[in-house]
PDB file of C-alpha atoms in Angstrom:
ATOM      1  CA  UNK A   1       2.206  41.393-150.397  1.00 50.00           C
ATOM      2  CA  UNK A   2       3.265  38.013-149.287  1.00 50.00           C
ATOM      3  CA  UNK A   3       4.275  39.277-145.806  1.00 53.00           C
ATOM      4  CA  UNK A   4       0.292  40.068-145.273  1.00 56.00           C
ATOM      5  CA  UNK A   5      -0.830  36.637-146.445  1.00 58.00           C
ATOM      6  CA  UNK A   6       1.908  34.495-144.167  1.00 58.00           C
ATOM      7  CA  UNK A   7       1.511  36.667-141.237  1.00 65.00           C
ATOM      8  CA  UNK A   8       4.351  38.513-141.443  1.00 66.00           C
ATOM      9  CA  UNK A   9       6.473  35.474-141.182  1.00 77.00           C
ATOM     10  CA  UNK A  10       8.342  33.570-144.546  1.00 79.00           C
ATOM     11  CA  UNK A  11       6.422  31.076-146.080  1.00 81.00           C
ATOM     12  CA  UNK A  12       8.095  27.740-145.654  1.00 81.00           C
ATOM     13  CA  UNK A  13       8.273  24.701-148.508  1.00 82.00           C
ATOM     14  CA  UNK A  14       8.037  21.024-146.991  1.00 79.00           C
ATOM     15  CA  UNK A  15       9.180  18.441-149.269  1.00 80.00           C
ATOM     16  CA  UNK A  16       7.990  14.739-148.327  1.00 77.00           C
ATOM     17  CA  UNK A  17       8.892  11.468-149.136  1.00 79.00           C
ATOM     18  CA  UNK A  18       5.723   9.736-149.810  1.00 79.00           C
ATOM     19  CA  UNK A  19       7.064   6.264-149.099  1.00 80.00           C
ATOM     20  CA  UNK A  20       7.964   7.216-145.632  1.00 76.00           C
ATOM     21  CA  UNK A  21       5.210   6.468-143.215  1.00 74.00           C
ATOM     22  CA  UNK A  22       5.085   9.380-141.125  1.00 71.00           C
ATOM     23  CA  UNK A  23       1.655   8.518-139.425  1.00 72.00           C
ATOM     24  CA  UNK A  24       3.713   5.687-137.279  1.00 65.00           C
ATOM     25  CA  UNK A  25       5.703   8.538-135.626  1.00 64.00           C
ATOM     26  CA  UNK A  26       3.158  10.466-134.606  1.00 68.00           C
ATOM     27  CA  UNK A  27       1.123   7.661-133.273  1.00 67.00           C
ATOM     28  CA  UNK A  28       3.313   6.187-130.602  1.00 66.00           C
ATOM     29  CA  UNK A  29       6.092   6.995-128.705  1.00 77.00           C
ATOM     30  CA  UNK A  30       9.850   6.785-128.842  1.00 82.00           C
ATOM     31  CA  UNK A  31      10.256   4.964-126.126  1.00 87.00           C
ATOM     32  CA  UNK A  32      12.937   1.953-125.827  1.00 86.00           C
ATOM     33  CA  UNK A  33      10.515  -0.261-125.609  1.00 86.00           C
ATOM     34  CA  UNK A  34       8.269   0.783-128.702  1.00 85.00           C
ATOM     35  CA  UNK A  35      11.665   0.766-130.579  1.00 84.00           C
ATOM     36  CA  UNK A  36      12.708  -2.733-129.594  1.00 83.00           C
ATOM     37  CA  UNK A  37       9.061  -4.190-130.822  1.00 83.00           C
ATOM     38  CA  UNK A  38       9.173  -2.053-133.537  1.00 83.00           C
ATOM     39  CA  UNK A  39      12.262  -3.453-134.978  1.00 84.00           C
ATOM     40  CA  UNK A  40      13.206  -6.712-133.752  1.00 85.00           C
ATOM     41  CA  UNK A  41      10.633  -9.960-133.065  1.00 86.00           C
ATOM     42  CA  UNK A  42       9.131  -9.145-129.251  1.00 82.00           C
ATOM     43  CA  UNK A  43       6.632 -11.327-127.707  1.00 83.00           C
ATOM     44  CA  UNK A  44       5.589 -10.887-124.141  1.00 82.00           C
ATOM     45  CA  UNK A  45       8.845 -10.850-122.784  1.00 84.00           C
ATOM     46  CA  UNK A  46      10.961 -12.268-124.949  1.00 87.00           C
ATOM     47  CA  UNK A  47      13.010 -10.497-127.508  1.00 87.00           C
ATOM     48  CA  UNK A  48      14.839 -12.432-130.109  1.00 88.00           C
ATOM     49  CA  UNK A  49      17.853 -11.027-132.028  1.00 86.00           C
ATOM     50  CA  UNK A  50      20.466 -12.396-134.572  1.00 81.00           C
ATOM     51  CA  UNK A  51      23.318 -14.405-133.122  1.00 77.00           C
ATOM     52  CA  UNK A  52      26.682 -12.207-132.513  1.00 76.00           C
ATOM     53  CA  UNK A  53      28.414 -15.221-133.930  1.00 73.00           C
ATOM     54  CA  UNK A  54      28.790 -14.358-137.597  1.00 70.00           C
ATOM     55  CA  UNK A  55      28.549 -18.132-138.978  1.00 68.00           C
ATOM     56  CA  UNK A  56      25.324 -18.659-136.806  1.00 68.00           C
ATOM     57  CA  UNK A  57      24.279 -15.109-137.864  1.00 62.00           C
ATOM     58  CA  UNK A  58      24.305 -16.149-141.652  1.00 69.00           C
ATOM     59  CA  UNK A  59      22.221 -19.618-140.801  1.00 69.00           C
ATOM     60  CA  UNK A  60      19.905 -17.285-139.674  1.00 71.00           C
ATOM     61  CA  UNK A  61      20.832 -18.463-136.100  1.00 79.00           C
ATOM     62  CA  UNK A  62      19.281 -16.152-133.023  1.00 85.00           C
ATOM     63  CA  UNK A  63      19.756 -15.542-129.563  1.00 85.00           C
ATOM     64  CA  UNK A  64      16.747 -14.723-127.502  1.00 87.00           C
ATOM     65  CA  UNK A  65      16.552 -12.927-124.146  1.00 86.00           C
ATOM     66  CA  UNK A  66      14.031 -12.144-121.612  1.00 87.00           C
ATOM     67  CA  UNK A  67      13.086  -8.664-120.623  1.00 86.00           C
ATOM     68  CA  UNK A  68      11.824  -9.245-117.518  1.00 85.00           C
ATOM     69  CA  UNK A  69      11.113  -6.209-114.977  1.00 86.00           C
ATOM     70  CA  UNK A  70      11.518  -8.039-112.008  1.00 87.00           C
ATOM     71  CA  UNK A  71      14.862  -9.344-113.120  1.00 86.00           C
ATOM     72  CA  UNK A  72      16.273  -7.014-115.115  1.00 86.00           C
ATOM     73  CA  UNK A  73      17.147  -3.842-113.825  1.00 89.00           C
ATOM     74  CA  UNK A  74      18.129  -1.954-117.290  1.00 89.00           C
ATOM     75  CA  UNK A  75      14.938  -3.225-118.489  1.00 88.00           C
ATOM     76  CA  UNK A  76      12.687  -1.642-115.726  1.00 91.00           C
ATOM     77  CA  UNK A  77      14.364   1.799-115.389  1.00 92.00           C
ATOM     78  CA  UNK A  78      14.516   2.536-118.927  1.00 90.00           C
ATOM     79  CA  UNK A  79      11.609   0.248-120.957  1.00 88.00           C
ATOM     80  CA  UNK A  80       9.667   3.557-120.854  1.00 89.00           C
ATOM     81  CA  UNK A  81      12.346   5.827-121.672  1.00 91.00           C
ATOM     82  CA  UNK A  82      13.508   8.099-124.641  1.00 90.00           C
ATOM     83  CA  UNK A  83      15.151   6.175-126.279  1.00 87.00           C
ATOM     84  CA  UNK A  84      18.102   8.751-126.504  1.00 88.00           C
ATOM     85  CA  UNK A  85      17.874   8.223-122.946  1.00 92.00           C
ATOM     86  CA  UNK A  86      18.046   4.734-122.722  1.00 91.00           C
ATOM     87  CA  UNK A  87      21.405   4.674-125.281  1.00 91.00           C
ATOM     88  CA  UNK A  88      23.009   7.644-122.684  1.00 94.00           C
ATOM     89  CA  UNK A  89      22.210   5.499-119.717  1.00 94.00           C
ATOM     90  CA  UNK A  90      23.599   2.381-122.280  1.00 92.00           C
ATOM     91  CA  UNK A  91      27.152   4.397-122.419  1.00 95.00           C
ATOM     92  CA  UNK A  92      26.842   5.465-118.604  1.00 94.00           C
ATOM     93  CA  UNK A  93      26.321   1.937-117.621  1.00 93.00           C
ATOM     94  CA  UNK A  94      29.008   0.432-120.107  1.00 94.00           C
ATOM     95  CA  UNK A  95      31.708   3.332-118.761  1.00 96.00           C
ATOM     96  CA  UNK A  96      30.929   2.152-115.140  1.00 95.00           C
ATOM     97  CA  UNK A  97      31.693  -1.298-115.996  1.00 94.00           C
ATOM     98  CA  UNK A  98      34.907  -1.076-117.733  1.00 95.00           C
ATOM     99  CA  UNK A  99      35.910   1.204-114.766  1.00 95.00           C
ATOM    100  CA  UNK A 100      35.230  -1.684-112.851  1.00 93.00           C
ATOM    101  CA  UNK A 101      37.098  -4.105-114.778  1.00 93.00           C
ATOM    102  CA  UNK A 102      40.126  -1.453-114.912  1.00 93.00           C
ATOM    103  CA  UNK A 103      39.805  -1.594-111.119  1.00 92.00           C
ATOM    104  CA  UNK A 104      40.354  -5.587-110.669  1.00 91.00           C
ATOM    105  CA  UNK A 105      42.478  -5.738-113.324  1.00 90.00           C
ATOM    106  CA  UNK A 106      44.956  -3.013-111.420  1.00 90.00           C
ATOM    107  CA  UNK A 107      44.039  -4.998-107.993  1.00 88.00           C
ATOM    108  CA  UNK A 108      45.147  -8.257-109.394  1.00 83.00           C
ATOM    109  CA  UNK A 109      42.155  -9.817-107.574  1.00 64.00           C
ATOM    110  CA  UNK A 110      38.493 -10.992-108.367  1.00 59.00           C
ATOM    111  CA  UNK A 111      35.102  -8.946-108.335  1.00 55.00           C
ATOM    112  CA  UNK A 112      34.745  -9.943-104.906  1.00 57.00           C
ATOM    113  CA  UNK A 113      37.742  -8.518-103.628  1.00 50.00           C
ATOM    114  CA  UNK A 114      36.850  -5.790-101.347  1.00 53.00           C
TER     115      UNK A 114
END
């Protein structure tokens, strides 16, 4: 019977959307840094995305930043990363700094206050 022709195993249907590309994911990485010139405009080292100010947003208004090894540390660590690693590291890094901020804020000082 069937269990002779599937090696013993059950036969499996596979439905596919033809208008996905599925070759793209299977040819590179998912890396942060394949995702970032995948989906937003990346030259060299400069990535540009839409303004977080909604009026300049809707003008079609941008903000562009440099991803620069030597300068930014996120950016060096994690370029080459998963990118579910890079978004855990992301919420890591964001935790740390509002722990910070909670810090001053119950110190009453600045950053620099030991």
């Amino acid at each position: 019977g069937s269990a002779t022709v599937f090696g013993g195993k059950r036969p499996a249907l596979v439905l596919l959307d033809r208008g996905v590309d599925l070759s793209a994911a299977l040819r590179h990485t998912a890396t942060y840094q394949a995702l970032l010139e995948d989906t937003l405009p990346f030259s060299r080292t400069t990535v540009t995305v839409p303004s977080d100010d909604e009026a300049k947003a809707e003008a079609g208004g941008t903000q562009k930043y440099q991803l620069n090894k030597s300068h930014d540390m996120f950016w060096a660590t994690h370029s080459d990363s998963e990118f579910h690693d890079a978004v855990e590291a992301t919420r890591t890094l964001l935790k740390d700094v509002c722990d910070r901020e909670d810090e001053i804020r119950r110190r009453g000082g600045s950053a620099d206050t030991p």
